[in-house]
Amino acid sequence: MEFEDLIKERYSVRSYQSRPVEDEKLEKVLDAARLAPTAANKQPFRLIVVKTEGRKDELKRVYPADWFSQAPLVICACAVKSESWTRRDGRNYVDVDTTIAMDHLILAATNLGLGTCWIAAFDAEAAREVLKTPDDVEPLLFTPLGYPADEIGTKTRKDLDELVRYQQW
């Protein structure tokens, strides 16, 4: 798919088929995250892949929407602050790096015909318990991963003039 088409086709999928995701496709989306740029190439993130079958009740503790665990897989992008780069003024880039990795994963999934949905509004404490993450590994973002059972709706975005300012030199 052409990149412009890819970014137009990506949408937040909220209905999934039960059809399993092929291992080859899963590996490709995970590898896309691995290849994402990170500050100083630290790669301070971990990806946790959860098969939803038999875990729907646990996953409802993390995020209660039925469609969250309807997909055959859920992926959590976790931040590892101890491994990340920090700018001279003290600004740590772990959240940025982890988000870039998740964005690469999501775009790769779209390119392969898979659906995803960014989820940041989850129960962080429940996520730590369900995923059994070590103290230094923080669940930051989730996405279901599977074949969409819905279709893209109308997307609304602000106009460029609301988002961009050109600096005169």
CSV table of C-alpha atoms in Angstrom, one decimal:
chain,number,residue,atom,x,y,z
A,1,MET,CA,0.0,0.0,0.0
A,2,GLU,CA,1.2,3.5,-0.7
A,3,PHE,CA,2.1,5.4,2.5
A,4,GLU,CA,-0.5,8.1,1.9
A,5,ASP,CA,-3.2,5.5,1.4
A,6,LEU,CA,-2.0,3.6,4.5
A,7,ILE,CA,-2.4,6.6,6.8
A,8,LYS,CA,-5.8,7.3,5.4
A,9,GLU,CA,-6.9,3.7,5.8
A,10,ARG,CA,-5.9,3.3,9.4
A,11,TYR,CA,-8.7,3.7,11.8
A,12,SER,CA,-9.7,2.7,15.3
A,13,VAL,CA,-11.3,-0.7,14.9
A,14,ARG,CA,-13.9,-1.5,17.5
A,15,SER,CA,-15.2,-4.8,16.2
A,16,TYR,CA,-13.1,-7.9,15.4
A,17,GLN,CA,-13.5,-11.2,13.7
A,18,SER,CA,-12.6,-14.3,15.7
A,19,ARG,CA,-10.2,-15.3,12.8
A,20,PRO,CA,-6.7,-15.9,14.2
A,21,VAL,CA,-3.8,-13.7,13.2
A,22,GLU,CA,-1.2,-15.6,11.3
A,23,ASP,CA,2.2,-16.0,13.1
A,24,GLU,CA,3.9,-14.4,10.0
A,25,LYS,CA,1.8,-11.3,10.2
A,26,LEU,CA,2.2,-11.0,14.0
A,27,GLU,CA,6.0,-11.2,13.6
A,28,LYS,CA,5.9,-8.5,10.9
A,29,VAL,CA,4.0,-6.1,13.1
A,30,LEU,CA,6.3,-6.8,16.0
A,31,ASP,CA,9.3,-6.3,13.9
A,32,ALA,CA,8.0,-3.0,12.6
A,33,ALA,CA,8.0,-1.8,16.3
A,34,ARG,CA,11.5,-3.1,16.7
A,35,LEU,CA,12.6,-1.1,13.8
A,36,ALA,CA,11.1,2.2,15.0
A,37,PRO,CA,13.5,5.1,15.8
A,38,THR,CA,14.1,5.8,19.4
A,39,ALA,CA,16.2,8.4,21.1
A,40,ALA,CA,19.9,7.4,21.0
A,41,ASN,CA,18.6,4.0,19.7
A,42,LYS,CA,18.0,2.9,23.3
A,43,GLN,CA,14.8,0.9,22.4
A,44,PRO,CA,13.4,1.3,26.0
A,45,PHE,CA,10.2,-0.6,25.4
A,46,ARG,CA,8.9,-4.1,25.7
A,47,LEU,CA,5.9,-5.6,23.9
A,48,ILE,CA,3.6,-8.1,25.6
A,49,VAL,CA,1.4,-10.2,23.3
A,50,VAL,CA,-1.7,-11.6,25.0
A,51,LYS,CA,-3.8,-14.3,23.4
A,52,THR,CA,-7.3,-13.3,24.5
A,53,GLU,CA,-8.9,-16.8,24.4
A,54,GLY,CA,-9.6,-17.8,28.0
A,55,ARG,CA,-8.5,-14.4,29.3
A,56,LYS,CA,-11.4,-12.2,28.5
A,57,ASP,CA,-12.4,-11.7,32.2
A,58,GLU,CA,-8.9,-10.7,33.2
A,59,LEU,CA,-8.6,-8.3,30.2
A,60,LYS,CA,-12.0,-6.7,31.1
A,61,ARG,CA,-10.2,-5.6,34.3
A,62,VAL,CA,-7.7,-3.7,32.2
A,63,TYR,CA,-10.2,-2.2,29.8
A,64,PRO,CA,-13.9,-3.0,30.1
A,65,ALA,CA,-15.1,-2.6,26.5
A,66,ASP,CA,-16.2,-6.0,25.0
A,67,TRP,CA,-14.4,-5.3,21.7
A,68,PHE,CA,-11.1,-5.0,23.5
A,69,SER,CA,-10.8,-8.7,24.0
A,70,GLN,CA,-12.9,-9.7,21.0
A,71,ALA,CA,-9.7,-9.7,18.8
A,72,PRO,CA,-7.6,-12.8,19.1
A,73,LEU,CA,-4.7,-10.8,20.4
A,74,VAL,CA,-4.0,-7.8,22.6
A,75,ILE,CA,-0.6,-6.1,22.6
A,76,CYS,CA,0.7,-3.9,25.4
A,77,ALA,CA,3.6,-1.5,24.7
A,78,CYS,CA,5.5,-1.1,28.0
A,79,ALA,CA,8.0,1.7,28.8
A,80,VAL,CA,11.3,0.9,30.5
A,81,LYS,CA,12.4,4.2,31.9
A,82,SER,CA,15.7,2.9,33.2
A,83,GLU,CA,16.8,2.1,29.7
A,84,SER,CA,15.7,5.4,28.0
A,85,TRP,CA,17.6,8.5,27.0
A,86,THR,CA,17.2,11.7,28.9
A,87,ARG,CA,17.8,15.2,27.4
A,88,ARG,CA,20.2,17.6,29.3
A,89,ASP,CA,17.2,19.5,30.8
A,90,GLY,CA,16.0,16.3,32.4
A,91,ARG,CA,13.2,15.4,29.9
A,92,ASN,CA,13.1,11.7,29.6
A,93,TYR,CA,11.9,10.2,26.2
A,94,VAL,CA,10.6,6.8,27.2
A,95,ASP,CA,7.0,7.7,26.5
A,96,VAL,CA,7.8,9.2,23.1
A,97,ASP,CA,10.0,6.2,22.1
A,98,THR,CA,7.4,3.6,23.2
A,99,THR,CA,4.6,5.6,21.4
A,100,ILE,CA,6.7,5.7,18.1
A,101,ALA,CA,7.2,1.9,18.4
A,102,MET,CA,3.4,1.4,18.8
A,103,ASP,CA,2.7,3.7,15.9
A,104,HIS,CA,5.0,1.6,13.7
A,105,LEU,CA,3.3,-1.6,14.9
A,106,ILE,CA,-0.2,-0.1,14.2
A,107,LEU,CA,0.7,1.1,10.7
A,108,ALA,CA,2.3,-2.3,9.8
A,109,ALA,CA,-0.9,-4.0,11.0
A,110,THR,CA,-3.0,-1.8,8.8
A,111,ASN,CA,-0.8,-2.5,5.8
A,112,LEU,CA,-1.4,-6.3,6.4
A,113,GLY,CA,-5.2,-5.9,6.6
A,114,LEU,CA,-5.3,-6.1,10.4
A,115,GLY,CA,-7.1,-3.8,12.7
A,116,THR,CA,-6.0,-2.0,15.9
A,117,CYS,CA,-7.2,0.6,18.3
A,118,TRP,CA,-5.0,2.9,20.5
A,119,ILE,CA,-6.0,2.5,24.1
A,120,ALA,CA,-4.4,4.7,26.8
A,121,ALA,CA,-7.5,4.9,29.1
A,122,PHE,CA,-6.9,1.6,30.8
A,123,ASP,CA,-6.6,0.6,34.5
A,124,ALA,CA,-2.9,0.8,35.0
A,125,GLU,CA,-2.9,-1.2,38.3
A,126,ALA,CA,-5.0,-4.0,36.8
A,127,ALA,CA,-2.7,-4.0,33.7
A,128,ARG,CA,0.3,-4.6,35.9
A,129,GLU,CA,-1.4,-7.4,37.8
A,130,VAL,CA,-2.8,-9.1,34.7
A,131,LEU,CA,0.5,-8.8,32.8
A,132,LYS,CA,2.7,-9.5,35.8
A,133,THR,CA,5.1,-6.8,34.8
A,134,PRO,CA,8.2,-6.1,36.8
A,135,ASP,CA,8.4,-2.8,38.7
A,136,ASP,CA,10.6,-1.1,36.0
A,137,VAL,CA,8.3,-2.1,33.1
A,138,GLU,CA,5.3,0.2,32.9
A,139,PRO,CA,2.3,-0.6,30.7
A,140,LEU,CA,1.8,2.5,28.6
A,141,LEU,CA,-0.4,1.6,25.6
A,142,PHE,CA,-2.6,-1.2,24.5
A,143,THR,CA,-4.1,-2.3,21.2
A,144,PRO,CA,-6.3,-5.2,20.1
A,145,LEU,CA,-4.9,-6.9,17.0
A,146,GLY,CA,-7.1,-8.8,14.6
A,147,TYR,CA,-9.2,-8.8,11.5
A,148,PRO,CA,-11.8,-6.0,11.5
A,149,ALA,CA,-15.4,-6.9,11.5
A,150,ASP,CA,-16.5,-3.3,10.9
A,151,GLU,CA,-15.6,-0.7,8.3
A,152,ILE,CA,-13.9,2.7,8.4
A,153,GLY,CA,-16.2,5.5,9.2
A,154,THR,CA,-15.9,9.2,8.6
A,155,LYS,CA,-12.7,10.7,10.0
A,156,THR,CA,-12.6,14.3,11.1
A,157,ARG,CA,-9.3,16.1,11.5
A,158,LYS,CA,-8.4,19.7,12.1
A,159,ASP,CA,-7.3,21.8,9.1
A,160,LEU,CA,-3.5,22.2,8.7
A,161,ASP,CA,-3.8,26.0,9.5
A,162,GLU,CA,-5.0,25.1,13.0
A,163,LEU,CA,-2.1,22.8,13.6
A,164,VAL,CA,0.9,24.3,11.8
A,165,ARG,CA,2.8,27.6,12.2
A,166,TYR,CA,5.6,28.6,9.9
A,167,GLN,CA,8.5,30.4,11.6
A,168,GLN,CA,10.1,33.2,9.6
A,169,TRP,CA,13.8,33.4,9.7
